[in-house]
Coordinates of C-alpha atoms in Angstrom, one line a residue:
X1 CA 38.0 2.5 -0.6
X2 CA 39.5 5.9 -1.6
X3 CA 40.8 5.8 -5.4
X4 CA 44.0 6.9 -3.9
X5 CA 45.0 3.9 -1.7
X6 CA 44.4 2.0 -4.8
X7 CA 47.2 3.6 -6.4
X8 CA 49.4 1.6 -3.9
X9 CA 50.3 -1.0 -6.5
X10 CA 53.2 -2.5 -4.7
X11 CA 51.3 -2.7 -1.1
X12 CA 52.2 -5.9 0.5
X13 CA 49.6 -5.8 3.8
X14 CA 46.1 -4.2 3.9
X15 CA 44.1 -4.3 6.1
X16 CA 41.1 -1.8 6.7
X17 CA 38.6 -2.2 10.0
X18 CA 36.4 -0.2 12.4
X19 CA 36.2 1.9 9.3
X20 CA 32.2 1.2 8.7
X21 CA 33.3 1.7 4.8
X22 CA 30.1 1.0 2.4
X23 CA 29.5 1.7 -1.3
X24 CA 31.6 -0.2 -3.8
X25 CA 35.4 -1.2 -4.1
X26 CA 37.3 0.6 -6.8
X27 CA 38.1 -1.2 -9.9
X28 CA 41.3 0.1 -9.2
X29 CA 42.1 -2.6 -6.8
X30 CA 42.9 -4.9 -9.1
X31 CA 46.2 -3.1 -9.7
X32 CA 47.8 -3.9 -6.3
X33 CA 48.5 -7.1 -7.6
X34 CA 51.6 -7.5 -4.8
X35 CA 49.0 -8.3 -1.9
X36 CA 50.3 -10.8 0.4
X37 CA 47.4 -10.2 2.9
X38 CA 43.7 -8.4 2.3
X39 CA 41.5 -8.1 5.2
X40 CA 38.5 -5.6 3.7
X41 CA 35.4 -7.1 5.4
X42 CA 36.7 -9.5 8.3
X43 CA 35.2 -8.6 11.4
X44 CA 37.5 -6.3 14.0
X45 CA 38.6 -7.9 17.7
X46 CA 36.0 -6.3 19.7
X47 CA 33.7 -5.2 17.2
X48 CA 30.2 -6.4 17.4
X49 CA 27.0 -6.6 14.6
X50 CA 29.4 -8.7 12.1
X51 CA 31.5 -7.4 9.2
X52 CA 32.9 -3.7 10.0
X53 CA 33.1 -2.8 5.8
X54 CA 30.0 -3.7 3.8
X55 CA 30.9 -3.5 -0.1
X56 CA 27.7 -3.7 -2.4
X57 CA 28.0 -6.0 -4.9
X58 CA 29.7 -7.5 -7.3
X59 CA 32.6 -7.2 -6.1
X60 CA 35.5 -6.1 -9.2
X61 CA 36.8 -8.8 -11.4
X62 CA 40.3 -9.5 -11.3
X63 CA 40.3 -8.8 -7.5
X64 CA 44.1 -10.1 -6.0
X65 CA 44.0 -13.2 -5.1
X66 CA 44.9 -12.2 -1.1
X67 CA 41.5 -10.5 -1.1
X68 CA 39.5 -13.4 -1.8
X69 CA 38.0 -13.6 1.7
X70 CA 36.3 -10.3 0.7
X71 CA 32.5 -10.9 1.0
X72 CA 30.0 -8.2 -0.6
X73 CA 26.7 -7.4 1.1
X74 CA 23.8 -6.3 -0.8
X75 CA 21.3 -8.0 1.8
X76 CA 19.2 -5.4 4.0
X77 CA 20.1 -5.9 7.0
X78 CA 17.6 -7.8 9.4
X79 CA 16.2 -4.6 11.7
X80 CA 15.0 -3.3 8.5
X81 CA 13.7 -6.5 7.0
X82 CA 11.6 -6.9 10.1
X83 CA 10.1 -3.2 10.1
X84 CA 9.5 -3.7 6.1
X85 CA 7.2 -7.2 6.9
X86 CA 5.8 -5.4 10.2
X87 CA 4.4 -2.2 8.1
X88 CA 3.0 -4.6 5.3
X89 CA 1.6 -6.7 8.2
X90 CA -0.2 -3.7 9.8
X91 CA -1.6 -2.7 6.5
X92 CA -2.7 -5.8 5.4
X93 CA -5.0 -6.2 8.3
X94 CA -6.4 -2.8 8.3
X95 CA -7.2 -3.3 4.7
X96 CA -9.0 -6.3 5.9
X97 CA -10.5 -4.9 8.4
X98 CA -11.6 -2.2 6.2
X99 CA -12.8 -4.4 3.2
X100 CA -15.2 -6.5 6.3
X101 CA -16.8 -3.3 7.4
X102 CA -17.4 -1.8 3.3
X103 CA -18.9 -5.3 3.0
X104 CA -21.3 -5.1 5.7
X105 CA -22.2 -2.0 5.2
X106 CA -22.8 -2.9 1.5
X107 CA -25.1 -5.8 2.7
X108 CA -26.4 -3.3 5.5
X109 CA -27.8 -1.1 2.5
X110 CA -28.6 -3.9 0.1
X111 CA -31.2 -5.4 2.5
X112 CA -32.7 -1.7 3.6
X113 CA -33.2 -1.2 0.2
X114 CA -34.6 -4.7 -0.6
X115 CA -37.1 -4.7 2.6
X116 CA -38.1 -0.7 1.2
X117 CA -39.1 -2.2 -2.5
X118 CA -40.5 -5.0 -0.7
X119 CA -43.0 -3.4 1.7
X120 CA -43.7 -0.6 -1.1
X121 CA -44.9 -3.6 -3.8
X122 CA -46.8 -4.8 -1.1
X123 CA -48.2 -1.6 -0.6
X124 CA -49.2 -1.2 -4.1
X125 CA -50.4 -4.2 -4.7
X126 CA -52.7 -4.2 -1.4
X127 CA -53.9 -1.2 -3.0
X128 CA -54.6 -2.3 -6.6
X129 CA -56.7 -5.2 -4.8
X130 CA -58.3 -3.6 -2.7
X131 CA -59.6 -0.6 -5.4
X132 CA -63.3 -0.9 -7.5
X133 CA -62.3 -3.0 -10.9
X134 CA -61.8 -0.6 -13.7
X135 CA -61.6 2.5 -11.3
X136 CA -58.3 4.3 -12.3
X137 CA -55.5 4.1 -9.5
X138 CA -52.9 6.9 -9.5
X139 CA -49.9 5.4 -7.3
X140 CA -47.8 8.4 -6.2
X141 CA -44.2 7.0 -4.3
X142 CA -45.5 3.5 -3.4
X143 CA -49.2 5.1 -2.1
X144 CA -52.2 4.7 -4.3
X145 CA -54.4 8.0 -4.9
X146 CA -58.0 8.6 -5.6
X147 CA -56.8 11.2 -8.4
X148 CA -53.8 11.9 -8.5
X149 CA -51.2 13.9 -6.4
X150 CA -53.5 17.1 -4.4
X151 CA -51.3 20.3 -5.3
X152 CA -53.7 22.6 -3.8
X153 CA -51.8 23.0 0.0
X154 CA -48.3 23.2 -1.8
X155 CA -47.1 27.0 -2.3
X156 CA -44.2 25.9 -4.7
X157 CA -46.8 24.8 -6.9
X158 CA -49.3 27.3 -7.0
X159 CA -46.5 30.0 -7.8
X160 CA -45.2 27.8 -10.4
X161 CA -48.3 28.1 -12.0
X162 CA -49.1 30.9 -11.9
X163 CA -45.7 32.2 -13.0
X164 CA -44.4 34.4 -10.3
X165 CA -43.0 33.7 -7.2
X166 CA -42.6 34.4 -3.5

C-alpha cells in the first residue's frame, strides 16, 4: 500500500481489490485508526485464484481493528510448489539411475581385474611347477622366461644402449 494512502488518518472505508498488490503493508497503517471497514485481501466478485492482495508477513502490529480480516501470505503458491517437488523428483532418479550404472560398472571392472590376477597366478604358478627344481625362473608380466626378457629384436633398446638414437 502506497505510504501516501496511509497518510489518510481519518479514512472511514477502504477497501483495495483487483489491485494484485504484494510486498508488505506500511507500518503506517496503524495511523488510520478511524476505519470502520478494511477489506485489503478479501477476494473481488468475479475474481478467480483466491485473495486479489497478497501481503508477506507479519502483518504490522497495532493494525485497526476494521482490518482484522487481513490475512498475510508467505506460502508459495501451489504451481510452484509442484514444479519445485517435480525437479527434485527428476533429479533424484537420475542420480539413482546414475549411482546403479557407476556401481556396475565398478563391479564390471572389479571382476575383470580379479579374473586377470586370477588367470595370471595361475599362469605363474603352472609355470613354477612345471620348471626343473632349482633352475632360475625369470617371470616377465605373468609369463615365465628361460632367462630373462630377449632385448635383442627391440630398437628402443638397442639405441638406449648404445647411447644414440634413431
Amino acid at each position: 500500500i502506497p505510504i501516501e494512502l496511509s497518510q489518510l488518518t481519518r479514512l472511514s472505508q477502504l477497501a483495495l481489490f483487483g489491485n494484485k498488490l504484494s510486498g508488505s503493508l506500511s507500518p503506517e497503517i496503524i495511523k488510520m485508526k478511524e476505519l470502520d471497514s478494511c477489506a485489503l485481501t478479501g477476494s473481488q466478485v468475479g475474481v478467480t485464484g483466491g485473495n486479489s492482495n497478497k501481503f508477506t508477513c507479519p502483518m504490522p502490529a497495532g493494525l485497526p481493528s476494521a482490518c482484522s480480516s487481513a490475512k498475510c501470505d508467505d506460502g508459495a503458491p501451489a504451481v510452484t510448489l509442484a514444479v519445485v517437488v517435480l525437479i527434485v523428483g527428476i533429479v533424484l532418479v537420475v542420480l539413482i539411475v546414475l549411482g546403479i550404472k557407476l556401481h556396475k560398472n565398478h563391479q564390471a571392472k572389479r571382476t575383470k581385474l580379479l579374473k586377470e590376477v586370477t588367470t595370471t597366478s595361475a599362469t605363474v604358478m603352472s609355470d613354477l611347477n612345471t620348471s626343473k627344481a632349482g633352475a632360475p625362473v625369470v617371470i616377465v608380466d605373468g609369463k615365465s622366461m628361460p632367462e630373462g626378457p630377449d632385448y635383442s629384436m627391440n630398437d628402443a633398446a638397442i639405441a638406449a644402449a648404445s647411447g644414440t638414437s634413431k
